[in-house]
Short mmCIF file of C-alpha atoms in Angstrom, two decimals:
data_model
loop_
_atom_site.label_atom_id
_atom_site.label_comp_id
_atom_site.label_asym_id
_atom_site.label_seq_id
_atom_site.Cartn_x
_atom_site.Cartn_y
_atom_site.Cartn_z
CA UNK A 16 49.00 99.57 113.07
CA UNK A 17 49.22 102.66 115.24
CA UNK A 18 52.23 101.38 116.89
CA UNK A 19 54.08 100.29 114.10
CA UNK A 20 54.08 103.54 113.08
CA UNK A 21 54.66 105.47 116.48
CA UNK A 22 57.53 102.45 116.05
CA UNK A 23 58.50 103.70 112.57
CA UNK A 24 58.47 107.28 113.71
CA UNK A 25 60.64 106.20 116.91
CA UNK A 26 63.60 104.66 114.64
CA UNK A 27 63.56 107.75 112.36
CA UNK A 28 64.22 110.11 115.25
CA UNK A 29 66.91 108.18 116.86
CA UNK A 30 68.12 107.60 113.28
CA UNK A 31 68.86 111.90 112.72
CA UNK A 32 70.20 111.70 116.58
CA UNK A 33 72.86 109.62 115.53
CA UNK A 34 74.14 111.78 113.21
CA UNK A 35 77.76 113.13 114.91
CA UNK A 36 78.74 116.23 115.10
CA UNK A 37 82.30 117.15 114.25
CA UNK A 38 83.22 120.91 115.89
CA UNK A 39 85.84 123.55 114.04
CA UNK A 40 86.72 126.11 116.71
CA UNK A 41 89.12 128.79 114.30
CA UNK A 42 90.43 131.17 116.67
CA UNK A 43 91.61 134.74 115.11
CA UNK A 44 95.10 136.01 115.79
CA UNK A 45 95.58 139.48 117.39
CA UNK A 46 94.27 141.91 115.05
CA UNK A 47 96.88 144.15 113.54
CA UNK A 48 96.63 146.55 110.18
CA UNK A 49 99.25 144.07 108.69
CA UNK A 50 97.02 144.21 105.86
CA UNK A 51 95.65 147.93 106.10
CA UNK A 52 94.80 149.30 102.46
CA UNK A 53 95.15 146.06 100.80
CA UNK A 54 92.17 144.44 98.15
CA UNK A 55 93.15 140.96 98.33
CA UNK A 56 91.35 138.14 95.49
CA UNK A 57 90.96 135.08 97.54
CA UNK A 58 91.32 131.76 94.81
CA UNK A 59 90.54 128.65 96.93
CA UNK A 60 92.24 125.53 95.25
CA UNK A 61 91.40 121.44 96.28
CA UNK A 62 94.34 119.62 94.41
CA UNK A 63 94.05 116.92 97.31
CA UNK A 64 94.45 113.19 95.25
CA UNK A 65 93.13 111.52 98.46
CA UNK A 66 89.24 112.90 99.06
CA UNK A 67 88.27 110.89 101.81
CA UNK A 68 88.20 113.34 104.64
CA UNK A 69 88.38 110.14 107.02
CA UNK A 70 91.14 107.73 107.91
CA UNK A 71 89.14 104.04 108.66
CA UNK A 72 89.47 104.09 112.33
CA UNK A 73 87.74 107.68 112.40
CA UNK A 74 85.20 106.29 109.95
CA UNK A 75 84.37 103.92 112.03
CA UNK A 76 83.63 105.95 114.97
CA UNK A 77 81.83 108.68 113.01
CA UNK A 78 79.64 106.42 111.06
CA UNK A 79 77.18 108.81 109.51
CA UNK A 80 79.18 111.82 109.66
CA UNK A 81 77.56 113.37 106.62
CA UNK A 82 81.04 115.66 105.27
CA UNK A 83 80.06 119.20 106.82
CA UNK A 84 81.40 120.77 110.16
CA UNK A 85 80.41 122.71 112.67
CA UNK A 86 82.14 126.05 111.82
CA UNK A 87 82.77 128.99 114.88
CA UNK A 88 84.66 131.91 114.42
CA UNK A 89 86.39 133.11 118.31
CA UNK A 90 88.34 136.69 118.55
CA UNK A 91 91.30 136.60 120.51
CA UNK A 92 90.16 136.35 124.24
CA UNK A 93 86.60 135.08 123.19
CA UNK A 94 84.96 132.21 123.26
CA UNK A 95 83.74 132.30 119.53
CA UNK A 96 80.26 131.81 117.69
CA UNK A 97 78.92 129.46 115.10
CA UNK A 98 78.36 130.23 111.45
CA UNK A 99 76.82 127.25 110.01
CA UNK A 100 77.87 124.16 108.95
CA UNK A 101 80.49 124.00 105.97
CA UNK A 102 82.52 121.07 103.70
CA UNK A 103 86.22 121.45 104.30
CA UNK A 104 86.30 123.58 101.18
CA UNK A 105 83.83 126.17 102.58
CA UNK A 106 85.30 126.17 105.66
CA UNK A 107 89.28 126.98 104.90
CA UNK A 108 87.67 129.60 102.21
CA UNK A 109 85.78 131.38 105.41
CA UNK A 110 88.57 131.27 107.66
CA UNK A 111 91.09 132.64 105.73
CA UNK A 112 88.57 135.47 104.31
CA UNK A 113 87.81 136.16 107.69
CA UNK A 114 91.72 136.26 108.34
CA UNK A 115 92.54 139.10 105.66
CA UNK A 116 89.21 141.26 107.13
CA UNK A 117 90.79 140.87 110.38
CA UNK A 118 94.51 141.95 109.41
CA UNK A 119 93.06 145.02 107.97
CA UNK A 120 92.46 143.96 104.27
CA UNK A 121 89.57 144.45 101.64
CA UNK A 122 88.47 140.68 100.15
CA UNK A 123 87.29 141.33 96.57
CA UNK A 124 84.84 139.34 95.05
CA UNK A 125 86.85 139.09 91.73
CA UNK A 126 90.71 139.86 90.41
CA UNK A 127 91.11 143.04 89.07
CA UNK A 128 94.15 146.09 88.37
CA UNK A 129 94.92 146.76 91.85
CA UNK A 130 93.94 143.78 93.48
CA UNK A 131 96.43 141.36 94.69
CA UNK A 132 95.25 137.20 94.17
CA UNK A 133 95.89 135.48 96.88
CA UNK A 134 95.93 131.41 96.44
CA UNK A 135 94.96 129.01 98.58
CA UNK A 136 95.73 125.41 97.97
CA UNK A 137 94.61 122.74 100.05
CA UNK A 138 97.01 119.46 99.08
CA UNK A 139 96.26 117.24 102.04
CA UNK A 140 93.67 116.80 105.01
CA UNK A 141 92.68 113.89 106.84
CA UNK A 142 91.00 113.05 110.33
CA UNK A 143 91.54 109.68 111.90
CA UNK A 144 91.54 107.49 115.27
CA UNK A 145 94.18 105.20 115.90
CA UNK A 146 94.86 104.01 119.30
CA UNK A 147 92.16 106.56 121.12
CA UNK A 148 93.86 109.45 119.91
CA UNK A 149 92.27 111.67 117.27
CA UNK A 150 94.74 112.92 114.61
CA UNK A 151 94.32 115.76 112.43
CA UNK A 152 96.71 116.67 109.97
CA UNK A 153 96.81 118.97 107.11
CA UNK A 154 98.90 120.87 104.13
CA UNK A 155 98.12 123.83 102.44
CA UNK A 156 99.83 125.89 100.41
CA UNK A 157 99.61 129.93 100.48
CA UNK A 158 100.93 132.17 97.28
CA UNK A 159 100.66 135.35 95.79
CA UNK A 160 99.64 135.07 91.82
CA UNK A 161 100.98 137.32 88.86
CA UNK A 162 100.05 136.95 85.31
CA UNK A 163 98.62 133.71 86.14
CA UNK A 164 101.40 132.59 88.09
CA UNK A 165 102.89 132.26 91.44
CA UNK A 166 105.58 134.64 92.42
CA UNK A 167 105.70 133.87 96.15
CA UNK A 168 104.79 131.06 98.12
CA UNK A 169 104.87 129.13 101.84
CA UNK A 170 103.96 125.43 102.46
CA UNK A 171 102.78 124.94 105.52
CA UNK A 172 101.75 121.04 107.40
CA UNK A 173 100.62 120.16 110.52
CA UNK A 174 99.40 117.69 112.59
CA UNK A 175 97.23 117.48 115.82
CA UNK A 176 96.56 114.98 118.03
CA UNK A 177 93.78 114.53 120.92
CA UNK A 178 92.64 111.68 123.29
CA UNK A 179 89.63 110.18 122.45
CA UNK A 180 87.19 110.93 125.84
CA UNK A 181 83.39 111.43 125.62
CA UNK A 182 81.86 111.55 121.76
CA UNK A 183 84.12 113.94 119.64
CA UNK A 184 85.02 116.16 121.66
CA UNK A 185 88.61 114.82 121.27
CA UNK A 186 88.20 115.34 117.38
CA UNK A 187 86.81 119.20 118.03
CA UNK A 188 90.18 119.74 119.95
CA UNK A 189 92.41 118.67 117.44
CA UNK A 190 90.57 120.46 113.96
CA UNK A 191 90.29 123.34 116.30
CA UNK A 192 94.28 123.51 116.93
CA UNK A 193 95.41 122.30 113.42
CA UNK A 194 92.97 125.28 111.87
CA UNK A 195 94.53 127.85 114.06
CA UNK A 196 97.80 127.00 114.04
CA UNK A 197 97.91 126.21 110.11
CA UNK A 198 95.88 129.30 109.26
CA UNK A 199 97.51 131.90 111.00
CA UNK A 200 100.89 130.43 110.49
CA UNK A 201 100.47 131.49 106.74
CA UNK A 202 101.59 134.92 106.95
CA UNK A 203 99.89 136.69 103.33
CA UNK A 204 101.71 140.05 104.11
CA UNK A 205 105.39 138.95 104.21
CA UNK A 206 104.12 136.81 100.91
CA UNK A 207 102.79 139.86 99.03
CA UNK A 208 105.86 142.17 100.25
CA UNK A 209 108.63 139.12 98.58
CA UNK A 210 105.92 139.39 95.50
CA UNK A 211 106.79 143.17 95.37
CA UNK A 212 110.62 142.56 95.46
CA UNK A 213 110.19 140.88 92.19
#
């Protein structure tokens, strides 16, 4: 009996040991005052029609990924450190707020007068394997919102892709480079100056 549960106990550890890992690296762009003086509402949007974060072979591979990633922030010339695991959701809403904070801006915690609402829409995002390469790819969709609608706006896709090597370390490259690239690509001040031209 006392082995079948040191047994039982055994299983159950290796069991959480399996779970994988998957690493978001989002490194900051230089740090300007792009955004000095600015209160910016952040409204996060999911209009994806395909949820499954996974392509098959990545499914595969990942097995018990559980949906949340390992989310680190890195400054320009830094090496960056972890805030805590977040859905895809979570994490895109963190990385751009800590975007605006960095360009110089205010975040607001609701719209208001003399706040400018920012929206981000996330229309596509998918990891996968396929021929030991990892692919990431994504498409969001930045705009500045008026009366309920949007006066300016910039589409942005991407797509990374990374050998597959030891674990997922290929996958942590590739989410890493497709958030940075795709994040700081979207450039919110020349959005809300073409919103002002109105």
């Amino acid at each position: 009996q006392v082995v079948s549960r040191g047994s039982m106990v055994l299983f159950l550890l290796g069991a959480c040991a399996s779970i994988p890992e998957v690493k978001v690296n989002y490194r900051l762009q230089e740090e300007s005052k792009a955004l000095e003086g600015q209160k910016i509402y952040l409204d996060f949007r999911d209009t994806r029609k395909d949820r499954e974060l996974l392509g098959p072979g990545a499914k595969e591979e990942l097995g018990m990924f559980t949906g949340n990633f390992s989310f680190s922030v890195a400054r320009p010339g830094e090496r960056g450190f972890k805030i805590g695991p977040y859905d895809i959701t979570g994490m895109l809403q963190e990385a751009f707020r800590r975007k605006l904070v960095h360009l110089g801006a205010r975040v607001e915690p609701a719209p208001g007068p003399d706040v400018t609402e920012v929206r981000i829409t996330l229309q596509e995002f998918k990891l996968d394997l396929a021929d030991r390469r990892w692919i990431a790819s994504m498409k969001l969709e930045g705009g500045v919102v008026q009366e309920g609608k949007v006066v300016s706006a910039q589409t942005i896709e991407g797509r990374s892709e990374r050998v597959k090597i030891l674990g997922t370390k290929g996958a942590d490259e590739a989410l890493g480079e497709l958030f940075t690239d795709m994040i700081n690509r979207l450039d919110v001040a020349r959005l809300i100056r073409r919103a002002g031209e109105r």
